[in-house]
Tab-separated table of C-alpha atoms in Angstrom:
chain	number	residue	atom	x	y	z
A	1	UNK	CA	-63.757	-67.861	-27.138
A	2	UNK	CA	-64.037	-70.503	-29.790
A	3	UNK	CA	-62.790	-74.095	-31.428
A	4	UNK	CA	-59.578	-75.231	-29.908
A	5	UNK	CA	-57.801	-74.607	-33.748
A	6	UNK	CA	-59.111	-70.785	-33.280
A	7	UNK	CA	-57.337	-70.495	-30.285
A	8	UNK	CA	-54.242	-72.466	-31.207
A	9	UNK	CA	-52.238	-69.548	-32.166
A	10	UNK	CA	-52.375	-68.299	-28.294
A	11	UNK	CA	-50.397	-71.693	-27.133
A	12	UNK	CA	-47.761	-71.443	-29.464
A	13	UNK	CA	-44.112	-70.902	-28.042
A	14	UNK	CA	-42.715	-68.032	-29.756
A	15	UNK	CA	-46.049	-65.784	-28.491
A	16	UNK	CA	-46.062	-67.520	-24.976
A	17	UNK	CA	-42.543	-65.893	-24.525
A	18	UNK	CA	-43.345	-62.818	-26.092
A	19	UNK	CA	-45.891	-62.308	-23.375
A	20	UNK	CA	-43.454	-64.043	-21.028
A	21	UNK	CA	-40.781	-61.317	-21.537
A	22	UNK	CA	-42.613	-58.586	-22.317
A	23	UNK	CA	-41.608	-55.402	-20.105
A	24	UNK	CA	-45.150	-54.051	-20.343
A	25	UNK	CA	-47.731	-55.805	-18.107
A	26	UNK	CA	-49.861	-58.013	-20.468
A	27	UNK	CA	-53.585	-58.586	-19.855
A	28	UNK	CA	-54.631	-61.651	-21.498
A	29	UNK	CA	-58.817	-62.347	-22.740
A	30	UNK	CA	-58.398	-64.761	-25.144
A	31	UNK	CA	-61.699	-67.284	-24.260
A	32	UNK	CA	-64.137	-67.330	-21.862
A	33	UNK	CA	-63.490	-69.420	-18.504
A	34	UNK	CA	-63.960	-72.899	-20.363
A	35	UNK	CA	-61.232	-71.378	-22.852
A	36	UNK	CA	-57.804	-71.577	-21.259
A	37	UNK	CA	-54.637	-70.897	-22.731
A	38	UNK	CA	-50.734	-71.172	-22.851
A	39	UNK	CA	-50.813	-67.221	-23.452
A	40	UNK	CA	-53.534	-67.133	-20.354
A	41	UNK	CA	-50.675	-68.823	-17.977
A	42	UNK	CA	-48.050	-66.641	-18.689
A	43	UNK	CA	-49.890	-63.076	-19.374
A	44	UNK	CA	-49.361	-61.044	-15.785
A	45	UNK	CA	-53.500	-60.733	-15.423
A	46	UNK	CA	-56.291	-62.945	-17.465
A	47	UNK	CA	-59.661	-62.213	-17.452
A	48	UNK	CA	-62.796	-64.331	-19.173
A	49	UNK	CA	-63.623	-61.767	-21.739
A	50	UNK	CA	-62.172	-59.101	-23.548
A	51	UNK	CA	-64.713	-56.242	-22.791
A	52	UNK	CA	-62.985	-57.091	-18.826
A	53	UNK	CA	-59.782	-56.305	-20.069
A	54	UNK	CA	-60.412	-52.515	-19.252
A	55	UNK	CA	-61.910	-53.090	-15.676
A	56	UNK	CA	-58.898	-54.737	-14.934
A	57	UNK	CA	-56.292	-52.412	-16.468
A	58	UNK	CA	-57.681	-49.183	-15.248
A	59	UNK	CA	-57.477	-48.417	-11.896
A	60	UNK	CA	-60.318	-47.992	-9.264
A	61	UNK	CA	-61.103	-44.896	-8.357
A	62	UNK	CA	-62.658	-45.103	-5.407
A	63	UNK	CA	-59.731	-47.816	-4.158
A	64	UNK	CA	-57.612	-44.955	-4.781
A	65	UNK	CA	-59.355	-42.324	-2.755
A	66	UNK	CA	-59.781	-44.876	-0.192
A	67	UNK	CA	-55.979	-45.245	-0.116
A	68	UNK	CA	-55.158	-41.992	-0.263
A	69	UNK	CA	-57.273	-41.248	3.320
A	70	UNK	CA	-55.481	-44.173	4.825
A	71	UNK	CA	-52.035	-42.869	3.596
A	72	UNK	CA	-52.391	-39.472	5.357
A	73	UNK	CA	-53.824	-41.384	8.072
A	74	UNK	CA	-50.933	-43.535	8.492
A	75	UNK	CA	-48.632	-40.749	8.078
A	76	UNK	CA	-50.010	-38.673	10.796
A	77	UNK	CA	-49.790	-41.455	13.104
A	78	UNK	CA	-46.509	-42.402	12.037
A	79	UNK	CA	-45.102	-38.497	12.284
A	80	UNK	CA	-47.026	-37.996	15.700
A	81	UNK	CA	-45.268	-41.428	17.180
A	82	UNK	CA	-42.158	-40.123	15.760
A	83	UNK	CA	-42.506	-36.604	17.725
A	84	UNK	CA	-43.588	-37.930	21.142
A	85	UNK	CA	-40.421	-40.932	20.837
A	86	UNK	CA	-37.924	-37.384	20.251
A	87	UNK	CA	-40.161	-35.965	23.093
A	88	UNK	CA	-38.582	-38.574	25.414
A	89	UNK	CA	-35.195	-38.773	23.851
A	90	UNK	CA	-34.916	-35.059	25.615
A	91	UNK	CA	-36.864	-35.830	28.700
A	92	UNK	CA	-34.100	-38.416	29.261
A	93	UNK	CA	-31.377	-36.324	28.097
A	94	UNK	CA	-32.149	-33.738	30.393
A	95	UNK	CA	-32.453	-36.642	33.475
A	96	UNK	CA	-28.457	-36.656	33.663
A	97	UNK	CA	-26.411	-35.426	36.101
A	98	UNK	CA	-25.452	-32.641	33.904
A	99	UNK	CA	-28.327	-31.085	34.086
A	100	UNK	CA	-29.498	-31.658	37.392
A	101	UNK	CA	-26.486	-30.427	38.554
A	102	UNK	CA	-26.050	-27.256	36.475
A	103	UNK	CA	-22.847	-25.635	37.135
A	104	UNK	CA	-22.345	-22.723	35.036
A	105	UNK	CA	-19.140	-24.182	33.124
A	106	UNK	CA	-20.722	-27.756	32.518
A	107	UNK	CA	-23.919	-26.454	31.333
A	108	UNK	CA	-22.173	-23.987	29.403
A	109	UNK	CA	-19.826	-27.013	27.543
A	110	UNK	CA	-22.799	-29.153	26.968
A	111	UNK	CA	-25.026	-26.520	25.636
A	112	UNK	CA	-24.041	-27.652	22.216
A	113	UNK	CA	-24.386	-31.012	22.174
A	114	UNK	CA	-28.283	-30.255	23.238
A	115	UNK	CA	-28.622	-27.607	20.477
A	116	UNK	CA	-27.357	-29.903	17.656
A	117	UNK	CA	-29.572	-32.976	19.299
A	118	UNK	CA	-32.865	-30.685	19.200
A	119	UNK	CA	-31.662	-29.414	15.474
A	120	UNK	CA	-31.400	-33.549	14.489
A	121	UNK	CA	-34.732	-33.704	15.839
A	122	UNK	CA	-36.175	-30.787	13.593
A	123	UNK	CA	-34.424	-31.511	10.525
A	124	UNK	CA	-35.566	-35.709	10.865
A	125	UNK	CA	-38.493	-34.982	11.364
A	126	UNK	CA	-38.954	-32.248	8.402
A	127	UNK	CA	-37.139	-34.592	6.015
A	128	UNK	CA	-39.587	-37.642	6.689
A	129	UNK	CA	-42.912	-35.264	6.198
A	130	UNK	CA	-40.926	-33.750	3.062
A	131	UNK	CA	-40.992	-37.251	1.414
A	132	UNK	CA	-44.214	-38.356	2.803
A	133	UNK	CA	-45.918	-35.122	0.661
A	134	UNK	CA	-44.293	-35.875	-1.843
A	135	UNK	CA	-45.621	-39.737	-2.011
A	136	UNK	CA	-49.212	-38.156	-1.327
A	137	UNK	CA	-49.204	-35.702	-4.589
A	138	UNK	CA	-48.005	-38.417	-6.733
A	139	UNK	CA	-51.090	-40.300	-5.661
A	140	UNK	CA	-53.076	-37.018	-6.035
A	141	UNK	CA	-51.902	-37.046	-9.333
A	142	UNK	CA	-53.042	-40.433	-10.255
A	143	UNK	CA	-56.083	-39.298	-9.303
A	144	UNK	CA	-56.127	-36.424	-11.128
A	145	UNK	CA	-55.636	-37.909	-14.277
A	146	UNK	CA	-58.519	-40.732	-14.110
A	147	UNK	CA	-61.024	-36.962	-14.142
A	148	UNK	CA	-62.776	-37.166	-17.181
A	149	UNK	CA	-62.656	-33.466	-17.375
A	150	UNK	CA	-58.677	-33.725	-17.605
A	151	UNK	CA	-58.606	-35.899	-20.843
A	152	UNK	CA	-61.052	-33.358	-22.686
A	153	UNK	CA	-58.628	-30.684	-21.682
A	154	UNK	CA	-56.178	-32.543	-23.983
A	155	UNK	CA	-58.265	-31.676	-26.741
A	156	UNK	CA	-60.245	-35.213	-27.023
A	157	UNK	CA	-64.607	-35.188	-26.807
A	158	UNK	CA	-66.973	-37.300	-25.749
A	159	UNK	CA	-69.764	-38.002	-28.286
A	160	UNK	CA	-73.447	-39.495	-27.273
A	161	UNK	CA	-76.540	-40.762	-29.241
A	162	UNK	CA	-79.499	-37.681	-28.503
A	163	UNK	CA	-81.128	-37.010	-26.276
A	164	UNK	CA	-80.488	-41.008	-25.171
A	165	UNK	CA	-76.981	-39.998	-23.547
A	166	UNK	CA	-75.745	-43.054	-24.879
A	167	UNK	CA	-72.135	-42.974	-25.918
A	168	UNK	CA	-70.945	-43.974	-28.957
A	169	UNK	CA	-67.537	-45.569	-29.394
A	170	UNK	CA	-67.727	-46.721	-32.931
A	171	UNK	CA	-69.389	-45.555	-36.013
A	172	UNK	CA	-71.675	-48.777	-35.799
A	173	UNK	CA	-73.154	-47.514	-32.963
A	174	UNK	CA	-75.068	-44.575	-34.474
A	175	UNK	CA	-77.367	-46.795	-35.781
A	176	UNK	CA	-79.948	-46.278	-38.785
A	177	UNK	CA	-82.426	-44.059	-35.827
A	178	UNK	CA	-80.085	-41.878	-34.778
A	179	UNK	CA	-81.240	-38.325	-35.922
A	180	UNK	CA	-79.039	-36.100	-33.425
A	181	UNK	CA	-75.991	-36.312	-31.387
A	182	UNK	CA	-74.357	-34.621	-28.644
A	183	UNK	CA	-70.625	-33.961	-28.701
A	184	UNK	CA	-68.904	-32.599	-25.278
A	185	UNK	CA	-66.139	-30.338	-24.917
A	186	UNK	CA	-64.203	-29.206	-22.132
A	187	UNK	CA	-65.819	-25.781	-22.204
A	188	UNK	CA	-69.363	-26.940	-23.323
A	189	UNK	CA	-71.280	-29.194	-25.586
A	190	UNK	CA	-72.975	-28.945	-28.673
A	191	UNK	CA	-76.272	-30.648	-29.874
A	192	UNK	CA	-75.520	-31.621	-33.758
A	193	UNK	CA	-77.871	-32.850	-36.479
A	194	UNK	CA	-76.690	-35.969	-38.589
A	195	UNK	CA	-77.010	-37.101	-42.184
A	196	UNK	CA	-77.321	-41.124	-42.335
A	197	UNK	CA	-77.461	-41.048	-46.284
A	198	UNK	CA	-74.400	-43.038	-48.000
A	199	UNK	CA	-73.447	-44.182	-44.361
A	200	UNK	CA	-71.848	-47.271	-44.208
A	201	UNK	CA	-72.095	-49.391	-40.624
A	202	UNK	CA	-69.797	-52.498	-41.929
């Protein structure tokens, strides 16, 4: 937010079109909601403040997981449709005259066409739950990597005021109190003492 000449630089052309063109989705939180943009009207999401920007860029996790159970939902009811529609393919296949008159030599000339039907049946049917699994583990995936425990397994910690448990994102927010601090690894945590003296919070 601010006075309409703070924000001027957000209306002008050559950054409208920036954000216009830009291949990579661009969240825009210039201003609050009284504060309203050029670059607000062409960004592909715009939220009132910038500490939103992350709520909106991250996805849910639970809206995930929710998906997920509704996408193996689907596809069970999708594969099980599938079978019993093959089911009756045969039932009506096997209504003709050739089979219900079986002569030896007809049933004998038409037992491949059957086999190769029932085979199209099996491989269909193994190809659409192949690609169906597949979908599901890339979503598994997504999931996988919004675990907190996943990003400290790339070597990164997690640091928090002690015994508070409140994080701390930027050296400002030790604060002149802060005596201890807890740092957490993948494998563990440690509890370490600070030294405020010469610290400088600016």
């Amino acid at each position: 937010g601010g006075s309409i000449e703070e924000l001027w630089p957000f209306n002008v052309e050559i950054v409208a079109r920036a954000i216009y063109s830009s291949p990579i989705p661009v969240v825009s939180a210039v201003g609050h909601e009284r504060d309203t943009t050029i670059s607000d009207l062409v960004s592909d999401v715009r939220v009132s403040t910038p500490s939103m920007v992350a709520e909106s860029a991250i996805p849910n996790k639970a809206e995930l997981i929710e998906r997920v159970i509704l996408y193996v939902k689907s596809m069970k009811s999708i594969t099980k449709n599938r079978i019993y529609l093959k089911k009756e393919a045969i039932r009506r296949l096997l209504m003709l005259p050739l089979f219900r008159f079986p002569q030896k030599e007809i049933v004998e000339n038409r037992r491949d066409l059957v086999m190769k039907k029932i085979e199209g049946i099996i491989n269909s049917e193994s190809r659409i739950y192949k690609k169906k699994r597949q979908e599901l583990d890339s979503m598994l995936k997504r999931l996988s990597g919004l675990n907190p425990l996943s990003i400290l397994n790339r070597g990164y910690t997690i640091t928090y005021k002690y015994p508070e448990n409140t994080p701390i994102r930027r050296k400002k927010d030790i604060g002149n109190e802060t005596k201890r601090i807890k740092t957490v690894f993948y494998d563990g945590e440690i509890i370490s003492q600070i030294d405020l003296e010469g610290v400088n919070y600016e």
